[in-house]
Each structure stands twice: as structure tokens, then as C-alpha cells.
Tab-separated table of C-alpha atoms in Angstrom:
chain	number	residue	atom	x	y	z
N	1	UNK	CA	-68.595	162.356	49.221
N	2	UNK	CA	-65.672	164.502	48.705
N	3	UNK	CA	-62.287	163.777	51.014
N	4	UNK	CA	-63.025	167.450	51.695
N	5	UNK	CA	-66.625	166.949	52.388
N	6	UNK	CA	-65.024	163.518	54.306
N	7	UNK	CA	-62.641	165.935	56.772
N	8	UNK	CA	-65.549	168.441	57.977
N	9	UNK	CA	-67.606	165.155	58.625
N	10	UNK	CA	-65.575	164.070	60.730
N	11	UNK	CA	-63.622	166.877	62.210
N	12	UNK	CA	-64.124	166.156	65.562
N	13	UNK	CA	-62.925	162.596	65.433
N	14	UNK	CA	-59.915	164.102	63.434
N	15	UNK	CA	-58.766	166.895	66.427
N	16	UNK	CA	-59.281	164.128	68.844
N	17	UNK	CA	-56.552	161.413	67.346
N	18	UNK	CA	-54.552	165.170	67.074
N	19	UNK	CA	-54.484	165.969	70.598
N	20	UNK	CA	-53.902	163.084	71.383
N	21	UNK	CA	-50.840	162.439	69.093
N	22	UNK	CA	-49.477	165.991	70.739
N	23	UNK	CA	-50.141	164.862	74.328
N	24	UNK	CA	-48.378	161.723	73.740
N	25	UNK	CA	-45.588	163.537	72.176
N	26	UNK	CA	-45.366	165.728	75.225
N	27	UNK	CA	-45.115	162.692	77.594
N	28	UNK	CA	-42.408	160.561	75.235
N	29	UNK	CA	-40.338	163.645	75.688
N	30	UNK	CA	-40.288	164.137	79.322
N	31	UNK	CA	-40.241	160.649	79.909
N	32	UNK	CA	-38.867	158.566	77.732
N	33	UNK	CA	-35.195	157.844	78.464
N	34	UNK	CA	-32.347	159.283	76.179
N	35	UNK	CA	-29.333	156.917	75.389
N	36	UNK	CA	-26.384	157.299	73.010
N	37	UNK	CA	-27.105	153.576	71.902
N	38	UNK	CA	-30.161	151.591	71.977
N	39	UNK	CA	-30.489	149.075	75.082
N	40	UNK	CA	-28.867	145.566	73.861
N	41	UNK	CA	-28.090	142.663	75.569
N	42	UNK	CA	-24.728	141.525	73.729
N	43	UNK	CA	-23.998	138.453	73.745
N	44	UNK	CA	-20.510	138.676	75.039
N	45	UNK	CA	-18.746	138.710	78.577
N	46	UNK	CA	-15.164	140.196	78.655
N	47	UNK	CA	-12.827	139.202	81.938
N	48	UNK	CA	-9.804	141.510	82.227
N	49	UNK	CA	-6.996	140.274	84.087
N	50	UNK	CA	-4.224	142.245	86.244
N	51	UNK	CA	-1.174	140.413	87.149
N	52	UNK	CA	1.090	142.887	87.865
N	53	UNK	CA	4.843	142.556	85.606
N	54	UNK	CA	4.354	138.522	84.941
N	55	UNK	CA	6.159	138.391	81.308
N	56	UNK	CA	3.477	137.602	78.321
N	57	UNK	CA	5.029	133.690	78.310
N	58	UNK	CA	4.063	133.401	81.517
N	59	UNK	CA	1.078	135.038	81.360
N	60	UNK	CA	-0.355	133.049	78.914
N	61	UNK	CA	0.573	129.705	80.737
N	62	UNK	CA	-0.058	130.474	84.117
N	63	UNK	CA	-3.129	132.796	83.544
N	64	UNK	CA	-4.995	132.965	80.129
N	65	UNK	CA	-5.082	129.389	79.019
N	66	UNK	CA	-6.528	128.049	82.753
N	67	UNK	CA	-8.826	131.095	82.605
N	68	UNK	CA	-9.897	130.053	79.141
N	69	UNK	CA	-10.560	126.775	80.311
N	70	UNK	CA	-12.297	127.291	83.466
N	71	UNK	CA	-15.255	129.516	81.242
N	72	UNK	CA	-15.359	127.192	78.452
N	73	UNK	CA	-17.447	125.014	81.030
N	74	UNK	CA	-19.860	128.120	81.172
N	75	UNK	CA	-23.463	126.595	79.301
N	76	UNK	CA	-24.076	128.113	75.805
N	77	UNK	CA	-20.780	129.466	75.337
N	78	UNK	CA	-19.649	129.128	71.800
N	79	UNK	CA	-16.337	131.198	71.564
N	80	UNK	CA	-13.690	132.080	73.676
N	81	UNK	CA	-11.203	134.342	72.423
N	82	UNK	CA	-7.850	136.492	74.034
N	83	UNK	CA	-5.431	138.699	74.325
N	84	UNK	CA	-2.391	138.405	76.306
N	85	UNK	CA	0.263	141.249	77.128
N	86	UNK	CA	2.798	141.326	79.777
N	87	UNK	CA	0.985	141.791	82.978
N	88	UNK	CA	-2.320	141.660	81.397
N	89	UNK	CA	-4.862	139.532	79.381
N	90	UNK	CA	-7.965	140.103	78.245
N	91	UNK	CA	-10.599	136.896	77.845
N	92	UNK	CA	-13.827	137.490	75.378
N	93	UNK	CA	-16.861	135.068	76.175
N	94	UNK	CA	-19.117	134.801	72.703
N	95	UNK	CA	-22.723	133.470	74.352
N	96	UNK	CA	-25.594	132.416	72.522
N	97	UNK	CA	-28.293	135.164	71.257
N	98	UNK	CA	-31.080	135.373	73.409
N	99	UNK	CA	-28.979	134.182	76.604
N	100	UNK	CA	-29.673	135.296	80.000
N	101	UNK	CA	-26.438	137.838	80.548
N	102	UNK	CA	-27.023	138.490	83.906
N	103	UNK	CA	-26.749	134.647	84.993
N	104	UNK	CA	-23.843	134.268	81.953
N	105	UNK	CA	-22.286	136.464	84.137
N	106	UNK	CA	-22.303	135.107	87.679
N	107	UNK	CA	-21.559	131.644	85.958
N	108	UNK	CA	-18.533	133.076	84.260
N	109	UNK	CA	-17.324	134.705	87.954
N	110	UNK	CA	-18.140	131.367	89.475
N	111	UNK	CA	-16.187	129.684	87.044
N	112	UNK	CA	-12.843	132.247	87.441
N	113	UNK	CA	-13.414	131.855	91.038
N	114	UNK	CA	-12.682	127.922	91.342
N	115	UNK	CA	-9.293	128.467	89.492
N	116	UNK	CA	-8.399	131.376	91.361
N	117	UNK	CA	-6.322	129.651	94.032
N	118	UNK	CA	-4.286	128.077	91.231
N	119	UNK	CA	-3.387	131.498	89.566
N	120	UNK	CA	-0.102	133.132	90.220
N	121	UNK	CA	-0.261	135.473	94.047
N	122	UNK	CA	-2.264	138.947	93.299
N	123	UNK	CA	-3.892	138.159	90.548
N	124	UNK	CA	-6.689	140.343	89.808
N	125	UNK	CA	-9.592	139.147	87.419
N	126	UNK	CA	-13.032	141.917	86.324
N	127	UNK	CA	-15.634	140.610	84.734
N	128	UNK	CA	-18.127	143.018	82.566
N	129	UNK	CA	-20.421	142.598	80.286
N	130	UNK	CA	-20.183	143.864	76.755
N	131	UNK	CA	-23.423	146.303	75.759
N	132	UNK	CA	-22.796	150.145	74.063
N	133	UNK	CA	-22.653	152.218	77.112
N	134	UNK	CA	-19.053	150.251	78.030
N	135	UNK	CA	-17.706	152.163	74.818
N	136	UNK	CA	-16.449	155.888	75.301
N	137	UNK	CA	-18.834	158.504	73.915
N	138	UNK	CA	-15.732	161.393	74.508
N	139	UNK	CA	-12.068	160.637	74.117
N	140	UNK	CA	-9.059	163.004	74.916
N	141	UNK	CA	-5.530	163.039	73.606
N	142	UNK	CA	-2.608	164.627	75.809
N	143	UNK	CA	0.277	165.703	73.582
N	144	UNK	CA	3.590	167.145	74.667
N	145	UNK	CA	6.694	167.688	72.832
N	146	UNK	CA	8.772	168.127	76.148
N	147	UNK	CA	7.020	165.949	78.822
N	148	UNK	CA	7.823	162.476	79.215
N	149	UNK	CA	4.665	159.636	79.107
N	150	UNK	CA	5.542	159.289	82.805
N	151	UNK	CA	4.351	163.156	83.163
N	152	UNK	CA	1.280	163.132	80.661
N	153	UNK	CA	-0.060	159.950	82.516
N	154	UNK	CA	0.371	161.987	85.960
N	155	UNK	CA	-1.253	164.904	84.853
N	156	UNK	CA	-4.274	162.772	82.902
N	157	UNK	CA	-4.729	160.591	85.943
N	158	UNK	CA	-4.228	162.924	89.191
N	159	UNK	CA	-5.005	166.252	87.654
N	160	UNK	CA	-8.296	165.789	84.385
N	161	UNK	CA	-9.501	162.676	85.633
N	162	UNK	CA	-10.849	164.384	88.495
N	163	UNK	CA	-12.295	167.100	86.688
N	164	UNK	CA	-14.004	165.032	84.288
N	165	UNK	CA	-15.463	162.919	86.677
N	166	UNK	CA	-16.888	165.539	88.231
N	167	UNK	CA	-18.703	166.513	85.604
N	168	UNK	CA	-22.719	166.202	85.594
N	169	UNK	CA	-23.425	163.106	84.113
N	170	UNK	CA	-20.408	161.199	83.518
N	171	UNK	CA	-20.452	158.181	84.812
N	172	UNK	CA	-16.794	156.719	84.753
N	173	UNK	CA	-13.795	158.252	83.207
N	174	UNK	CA	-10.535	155.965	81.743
N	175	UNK	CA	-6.647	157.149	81.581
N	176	UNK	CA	-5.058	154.457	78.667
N	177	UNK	CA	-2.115	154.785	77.473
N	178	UNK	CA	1.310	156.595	78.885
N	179	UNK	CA	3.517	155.438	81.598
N	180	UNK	CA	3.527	154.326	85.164
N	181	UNK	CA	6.767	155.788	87.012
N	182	UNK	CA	9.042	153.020	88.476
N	183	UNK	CA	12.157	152.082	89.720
N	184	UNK	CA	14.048	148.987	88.915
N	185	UNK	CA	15.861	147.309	91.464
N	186	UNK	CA	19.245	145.524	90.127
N	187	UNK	CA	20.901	142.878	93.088
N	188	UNK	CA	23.954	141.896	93.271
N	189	UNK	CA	23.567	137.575	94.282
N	190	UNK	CA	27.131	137.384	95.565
N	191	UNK	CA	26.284	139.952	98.474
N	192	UNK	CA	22.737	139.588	98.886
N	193	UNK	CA	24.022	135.769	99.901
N	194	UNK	CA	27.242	137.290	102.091
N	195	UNK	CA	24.426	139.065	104.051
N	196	UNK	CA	22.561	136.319	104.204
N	197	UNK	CA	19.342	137.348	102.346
N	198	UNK	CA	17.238	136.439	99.565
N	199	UNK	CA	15.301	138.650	96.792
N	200	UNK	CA	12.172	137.931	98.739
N	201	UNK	CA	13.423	139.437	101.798
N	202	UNK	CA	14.733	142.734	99.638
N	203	UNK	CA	11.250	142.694	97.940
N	204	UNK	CA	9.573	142.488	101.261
N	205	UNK	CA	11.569	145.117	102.794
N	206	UNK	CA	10.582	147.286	99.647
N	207	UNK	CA	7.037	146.776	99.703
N	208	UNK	CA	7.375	147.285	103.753
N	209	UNK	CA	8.392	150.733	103.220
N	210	UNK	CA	6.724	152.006	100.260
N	211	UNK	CA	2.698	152.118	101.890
N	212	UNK	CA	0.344	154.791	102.336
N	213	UNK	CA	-2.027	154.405	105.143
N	214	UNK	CA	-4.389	156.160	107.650
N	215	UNK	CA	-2.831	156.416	111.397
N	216	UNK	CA	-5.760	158.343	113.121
N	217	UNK	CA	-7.957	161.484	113.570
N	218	UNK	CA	-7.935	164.746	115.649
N	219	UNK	CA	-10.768	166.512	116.300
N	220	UNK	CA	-10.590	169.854	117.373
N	221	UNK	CA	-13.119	172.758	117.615
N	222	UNK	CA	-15.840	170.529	115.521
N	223	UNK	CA	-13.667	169.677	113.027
N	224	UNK	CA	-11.893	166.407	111.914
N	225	UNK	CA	-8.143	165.967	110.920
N	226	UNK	CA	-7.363	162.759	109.367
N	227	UNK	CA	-3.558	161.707	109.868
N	228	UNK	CA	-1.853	159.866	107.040
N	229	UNK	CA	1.201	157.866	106.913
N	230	UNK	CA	3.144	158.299	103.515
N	231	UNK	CA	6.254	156.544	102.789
N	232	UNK	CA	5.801	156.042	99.553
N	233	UNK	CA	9.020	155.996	97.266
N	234	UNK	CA	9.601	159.377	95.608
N	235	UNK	CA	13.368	159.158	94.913
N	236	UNK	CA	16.088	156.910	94.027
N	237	UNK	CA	17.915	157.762	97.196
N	238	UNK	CA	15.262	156.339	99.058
N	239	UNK	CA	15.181	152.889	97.475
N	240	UNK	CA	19.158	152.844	98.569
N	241	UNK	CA	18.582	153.999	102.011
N	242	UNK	CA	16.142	151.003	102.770
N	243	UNK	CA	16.823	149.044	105.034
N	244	UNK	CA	16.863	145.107	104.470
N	245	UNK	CA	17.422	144.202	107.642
N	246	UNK	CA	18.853	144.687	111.268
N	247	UNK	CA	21.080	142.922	114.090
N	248	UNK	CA	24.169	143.191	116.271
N	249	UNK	CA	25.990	143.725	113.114
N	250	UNK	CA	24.344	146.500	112.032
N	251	UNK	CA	22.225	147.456	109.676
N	252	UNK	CA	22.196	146.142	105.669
């Protein structure tokens, strides 16, 4: 028998395992998930840690190496390895292949969270883990030969972040890079102690004064106003007109 002969013998056995082959192509397409990367459970769990202007020496005293520690104790953890920056740290946990990464997780977070007492005030610790969708797909670059960073982060983080996020589909969008506008404070010791203060009491004052916060709502004709409280520092004039404190004297 010919493989010609072979086909028209079995023709109808042949159009079957075809239609079928095209239906299941027409189901895979409408149903099958589409992802930029395939779906893998990395073994890796990276803590990123916020603690506001602490200096790097600091940092890697008071934060990193008792952070290290603490997830060290984690089971099947073969490598720790990080990064330390003023302010900042980042903490990679290398698991074993094959490890549960949801429970790697909570242990690591239950780990952090016994130390956390001992870590400097307002420390902030987040704990992801690693897999291909944590990796931008899309990255922008703002330029400009006559803005400042201060400016370019502004405009990135109030003005495109928004408008990216809104976009269909995205499901997180990250400013990096540029500058955070701030003001530096310089006391003079010799009066702050004539006035009988300490840099605690002029920090608290600042942080007093510089809040944003809701004060109430007003509803009229079905519609509702929400009143906001912003004294938020704008200008250096402001940071000098604070004041520190208040008494029969008068006010410092």
C-alpha cells in the first residue's frame, strides 16, 4: 500500500486528529494566559529597607547586619547578600530550588519582625519575592538641559506617574532616580541652649508644622467637599517663621 493509497484509507481518521488540532488551537488562544516571562518560582526573597537620612555607617550597623542575621535563621537559606546606601539597604535571600516561596516568605517577615523593636525609630522594611513580572517591561528617561533633578523627579512622580498608571493594564509604575526637594536646617548650640531647647524640640516643632491632613466634609446639594489641612513647607521663609516654642517671654 502506497502512503497515498495509506491517506485516502484513512481520511476520515486524518480530518478528525485535524479538527481537533484547530479546535484546540482556538481554545489555547482565548484561554491560555499571555505573560512577558514564563511563571517561575525564584528562589530568592529581597527585603528593602527605608530608614530615612541614617548615614551608610550607620546603616549598616544598626540595620543591615541585624537584618542579615535575623533571616539567616530562615530554614534552607543558603545566601544572604546586601547592599547598603545612606538611608537605604537592600537584603537578597538565596533559598533552596524547589522551596516553598510563599512560606520562605512569611518566615523571612516573621524573622524581620522579632528584630524590629531593636532597629533605629521609623524604620521601614518590604519584603517581595523575586520572579520576572517584578522586572520593568517599559522604562522612561526624563532629560532636561535646564531643569534641576528636583524638577524632573516632580514632574515624573506628580505629573506621568499618574498617567501611566492609568493606563489599561499596568499594574504598578516606579519613579528612580532624581531628587527629593529639602531643606536643611543649620542650629546654632549656643542659642538653642540660651533658649533653653534641644534639637529634638526644633525637630519636633518642624515635623509639628509641616503635615497634611483631612479636617472634615461639607455636604451640600448632594455633593461632598472634603476639607484639607496643608501646612506643608513650601519656602524657606517658612522654616524661619516656625515657631519652637511659647511663654511669658514670648515667642522663639
Amino acid at each position: 500500500m502506497t502512503f497515498t493509497q495509506w491517506i485516502q484509507a484513512h481520511r476520515r481518521s486524518i480530518l478528525f486528529l485535524l479538527v481537533l488540532l484547530v479546535a484546540g488551537g482556538i481554545v489555547a488562544a482565548f484561554k491560555l494566559p499571555v505573560t512577558l516571562f514564563p511563571n517561575v518560582d525564584f528562589p530568592r526573597v529581597v527585603v528593602n529597607i527605608d530608614a530615612g537620612d541614617q548615614p551608610a555607617d550607620l546603616m549598616v550597623l544598626q540595620v543591615t547586619l541585624p537584618v542579615e542575621e535575623a533571616v539567616r535563621r530562615v530554614p534552607a537559606v543558603l545566601a544572604v547578600r546586601s547592599t547598603t546606601s545612606r538611608g537605604s539597604a537592600d537584603v537578597s535571600v538565596t533559598l533552596d530550588w524547589g522551596t516553598d516561596m510563599n512560606l520562605a516568605a512569611v518566615q523571612v517577615n516573621e524573622a524581620i519582625s522579632q528584630i524590629l523593636p531593636m532597629l533605629p525609630a521609623g524604620t521601614r522594611l518590604f519584603t517581595k519575592r523575586m520572579d520576572p513580572t517584578v522586572f520593568p517591561i517599559i522604562a522612561y528617561s526624563v532629560t532636561s538641559e535646564i531643569r534641576s533633578p528636583t524638577e524632573l523627579y516632580d514632574i515624573a512622580q506628580y505629573q506621568l506617574r499618574p498617567i501611566l498608571s492609568a493606563v489599561n493594564g499596568v499594574a504598578r509604575v516606579q519613579v528612580q532616580g532624581g531628587a527629593r526637594e529639602e531643606y536643611r536646617v543649620n542650629v546654632d548650640p549656643a542659642r538653642l541652649q540660651a533658649y533653653g531647647l534641644t534639637l529634638t524640640d526644633v525637630a519636633g516643632a518642624l515635623n509639628a508644622e509641616n503635615v497634611i491632613s483631612a479636617v472634615g466634609r461639607l455636604e451640600d446639594h448632594y455633593k461632598l467637599y472634603l476639607a484639607v489641612s496643608d501646612t506643608r513647607f513650601t519656602t524657606v521663609d517658612q522654616i524661619r517663621q516656625t515657631v519652637l516654642t511659647s511663654g511669658a517671654d514670648g515667642l522663639v
